[in-house]
Amino acid sequence: QVHLVESGGGLVQAGGSLRLSCAASGNTFSLNDMAWYRQAPGKQRELVARIRRGGSTVYADSVKGRFTISRDNAKHTVYLRMNSLKPEDTAVYYCYVEFLLPPEEYWGQGTQVTVSS
């Protein structure tokens, strides 16, 4: 069983920054991809950024150049540094982790990010 703990959300003014963290604990032996998704009110959940075990990354076009995803494999933790935040970044942000053996995926509980104009 795997447990995810997210932290770092909050209220920030447009142009500000936040850093989200998500730590995995439990059976993390075959931890593979880690990612951040977000869901705004009335919208579908969407991928924000994804990072593979080896470090390669993928970003949504809307956050390229502003957000940076990183991970610490020793701590089984994924981070999302968010700079130049915009009101349209307001959403609940969810951590996502994927395992190989057995093939499983887990979601965090979500953390609210609110950007005021």
mmCIF file of C-alpha atoms in Angstrom:
data_model
loop_
_atom_site.group_PDB
_atom_site.id
_atom_site.type_symbol
_atom_site.label_atom_id
_atom_site.label_comp_id
_atom_site.label_asym_id
_atom_site.label_seq_id
_atom_site.Cartn_x
_atom_site.Cartn_y
_atom_site.Cartn_z
ATOM 1 C CA GLN A 1 0.000 0.000 0.000
ATOM 2 C CA VAL A 2 1.183 3.506 -0.851
ATOM 3 C CA HIS A 3 0.303 6.730 0.904
ATOM 4 C CA LEU A 4 0.702 10.183 -0.682
ATOM 5 C CA VAL A 5 0.953 13.421 1.277
ATOM 6 C CA GLU A 6 0.659 16.698 -0.595
ATOM 7 C CA SER A 7 1.562 20.130 0.714
ATOM 8 C CA GLY A 8 2.239 23.666 -0.455
ATOM 9 C CA GLY A 9 -1.034 24.963 -1.836
ATOM 10 C CA GLY A 10 -2.552 28.274 -0.834
ATOM 11 C CA LEU A 11 -3.632 31.740 -1.890
ATOM 12 C CA VAL A 12 -1.270 33.930 -3.863
ATOM 13 C CA GLN A 13 -1.505 37.086 -5.937
ATOM 14 C CA ALA A 14 -1.048 37.005 -9.684
ATOM 15 C CA GLY A 15 2.641 36.992 -10.526
ATOM 16 C CA GLY A 16 3.523 35.183 -7.338
ATOM 17 C CA SER A 17 5.030 31.758 -6.751
ATOM 18 C CA LEU A 18 4.226 28.557 -4.908
ATOM 19 C CA ARG A 19 5.891 25.184 -4.542
ATOM 20 C CA LEU A 20 3.906 21.983 -4.190
ATOM 21 C CA SER A 21 5.326 18.800 -2.721
ATOM 22 C CA CYS A 22 4.065 15.232 -2.748
ATOM 23 C CA ALA A 23 5.781 12.519 -0.731
ATOM 24 C CA ALA A 24 5.089 8.834 -1.279
ATOM 25 C CA SER A 25 5.504 6.325 1.515
ATOM 26 C CA GLY A 26 4.950 2.602 1.843
ATOM 27 C CA ASN A 27 5.892 0.123 -0.864
ATOM 28 C CA THR A 28 7.770 2.533 -3.165
ATOM 29 C CA PHE A 29 10.260 0.046 -4.606
ATOM 30 C CA SER A 30 9.121 0.263 -8.232
ATOM 31 C CA LEU A 31 8.114 3.929 -8.313
ATOM 32 C CA ASN A 32 8.046 5.066 -11.922
ATOM 33 C CA ASP A 33 6.451 8.211 -13.368
ATOM 34 C CA MET A 34 5.271 11.030 -11.124
ATOM 35 C CA ALA A 35 3.040 13.877 -12.201
ATOM 36 C CA TRP A 36 0.837 16.802 -11.248
ATOM 37 C CA TYR A 37 -2.682 17.237 -12.564
ATOM 38 C CA ARG A 38 -5.166 19.986 -11.838
ATOM 39 C CA GLN A 39 -8.905 20.441 -11.959
ATOM 40 C CA ALA A 40 -10.620 23.804 -12.050
ATOM 41 C CA PRO A 41 -14.332 24.172 -11.184
ATOM 42 C CA GLY A 42 -16.505 22.914 -14.012
ATOM 43 C CA LYS A 43 -13.547 21.586 -15.985
ATOM 44 C CA GLN A 44 -11.966 18.200 -16.539
ATOM 45 C CA ARG A 45 -8.813 17.165 -14.745
ATOM 46 C CA GLU A 46 -5.785 17.956 -16.906
ATOM 47 C CA LEU A 47 -2.112 17.099 -16.901
ATOM 48 C CA VAL A 48 0.138 19.919 -15.707
ATOM 49 C CA ALA A 49 3.539 18.204 -15.764
ATOM 50 C CA ARG A 50 4.996 14.717 -15.699
ATOM 51 C CA ILE A 51 8.467 13.457 -14.841
ATOM 52 C CA ARG A 52 9.879 10.033 -15.552
ATOM 53 C CA ARG A 53 12.110 8.103 -13.177
ATOM 54 C CA GLY A 54 15.121 9.103 -15.262
ATOM 55 C CA GLY A 55 14.206 12.775 -15.137
ATOM 56 C CA SER A 56 12.693 13.540 -18.535
ATOM 57 C CA THR A 57 9.723 15.880 -18.348
ATOM 58 C CA VAL A 58 6.545 16.841 -20.154
ATOM 59 C CA TYR A 59 4.581 20.047 -19.587
ATOM 60 C CA ALA A 60 1.205 21.367 -20.602
ATOM 61 C CA ASP A 61 1.581 24.223 -23.070
ATOM 62 C CA SER A 62 -0.193 26.569 -20.670
ATOM 63 C CA VAL A 63 2.535 26.219 -18.014
ATOM 64 C CA LYS A 64 5.699 25.896 -20.102
ATOM 65 C CA GLY A 65 8.329 28.365 -18.993
ATOM 66 C CA ARG A 66 6.522 29.095 -15.722
ATOM 67 C CA PHE A 67 6.301 25.747 -13.907
ATOM 68 C CA THR A 68 9.087 23.286 -13.139
ATOM 69 C CA ILE A 69 8.565 19.697 -12.051
ATOM 70 C CA SER A 70 11.344 17.856 -10.230
ATOM 71 C CA ARG A 71 11.751 14.774 -8.083
ATOM 72 C CA ASP A 72 13.944 13.365 -5.364
ATOM 73 C CA ASN A 73 14.075 9.608 -5.905
ATOM 74 C CA ALA A 74 15.728 9.000 -2.528
ATOM 75 C CA LYS A 75 12.831 10.724 -0.772
ATOM 76 C CA HIS A 76 10.157 9.439 -3.188
ATOM 77 C CA THR A 77 8.981 13.016 -3.526
ATOM 78 C CA VAL A 78 7.845 15.094 -6.486
ATOM 79 C CA TYR A 79 7.794 18.884 -6.534
ATOM 80 C CA LEU A 80 6.103 21.504 -8.658
ATOM 81 C CA ARG A 81 7.582 24.969 -8.633
ATOM 82 C CA MET A 82 5.044 27.460 -9.982
ATOM 83 C CA ASN A 83 6.202 30.937 -10.956
ATOM 84 C CA SER A 84 4.396 33.850 -12.597
ATOM 85 C CA LEU A 85 1.079 32.455 -11.458
ATOM 86 C CA LYS A 86 -2.079 33.583 -13.231
ATOM 87 C CA PRO A 87 -5.725 33.559 -12.095
ATOM 88 C CA GLU A 88 -6.376 30.809 -14.642
ATOM 89 C CA ASP A 89 -3.979 28.564 -12.718
ATOM 90 C CA THR A 90 -6.541 28.432 -9.913
ATOM 91 C CA ALA A 91 -7.495 24.786 -9.371
ATOM 92 C CA VAL A 92 -7.142 21.803 -7.113
ATOM 93 C CA TYR A 93 -3.766 20.238 -7.846
ATOM 94 C CA TYR A 94 -3.404 16.465 -7.576
ATOM 95 C CA CYS A 95 -0.261 14.424 -7.280
ATOM 96 C CA TYR A 96 -0.143 11.228 -9.356
ATOM 97 C CA VAL A 97 2.341 8.370 -9.040
ATOM 98 C CA GLU A 98 2.778 5.208 -11.044
ATOM 99 C CA PHE A 99 4.386 1.898 -10.110
ATOM 100 C CA LEU A 100 5.702 -0.925 -12.265
ATOM 101 C CA LEU A 101 5.573 -3.960 -9.989
ATOM 102 C CA PRO A 102 2.713 -4.475 -9.679
ATOM 103 C CA PRO A 103 1.381 -1.936 -12.175
ATOM 104 C CA GLU A 104 -0.568 0.496 -10.008
ATOM 105 C CA GLU A 105 -1.349 4.183 -9.823
ATOM 106 C CA TYR A 106 -2.237 6.431 -6.925
ATOM 107 C CA TRP A 107 -3.645 9.931 -6.540
ATOM 108 C CA GLY A 108 -3.023 12.431 -3.783
ATOM 109 C CA GLN A 109 -5.864 14.056 -1.873
ATOM 110 C CA GLY A 110 -5.487 17.338 -3.755
ATOM 111 C CA THR A 111 -4.330 20.759 -2.658
ATOM 112 C CA GLN A 112 -6.069 24.016 -3.497
ATOM 113 C CA VAL A 113 -4.166 26.721 -5.362
ATOM 114 C CA THR A 114 -5.940 30.052 -5.683
ATOM 115 C CA VAL A 115 -4.452 32.946 -7.637
ATOM 116 C CA SER A 116 -6.068 36.326 -7.117
ATOM 117 C CA SER A 117 -5.974 39.052 -9.770
#
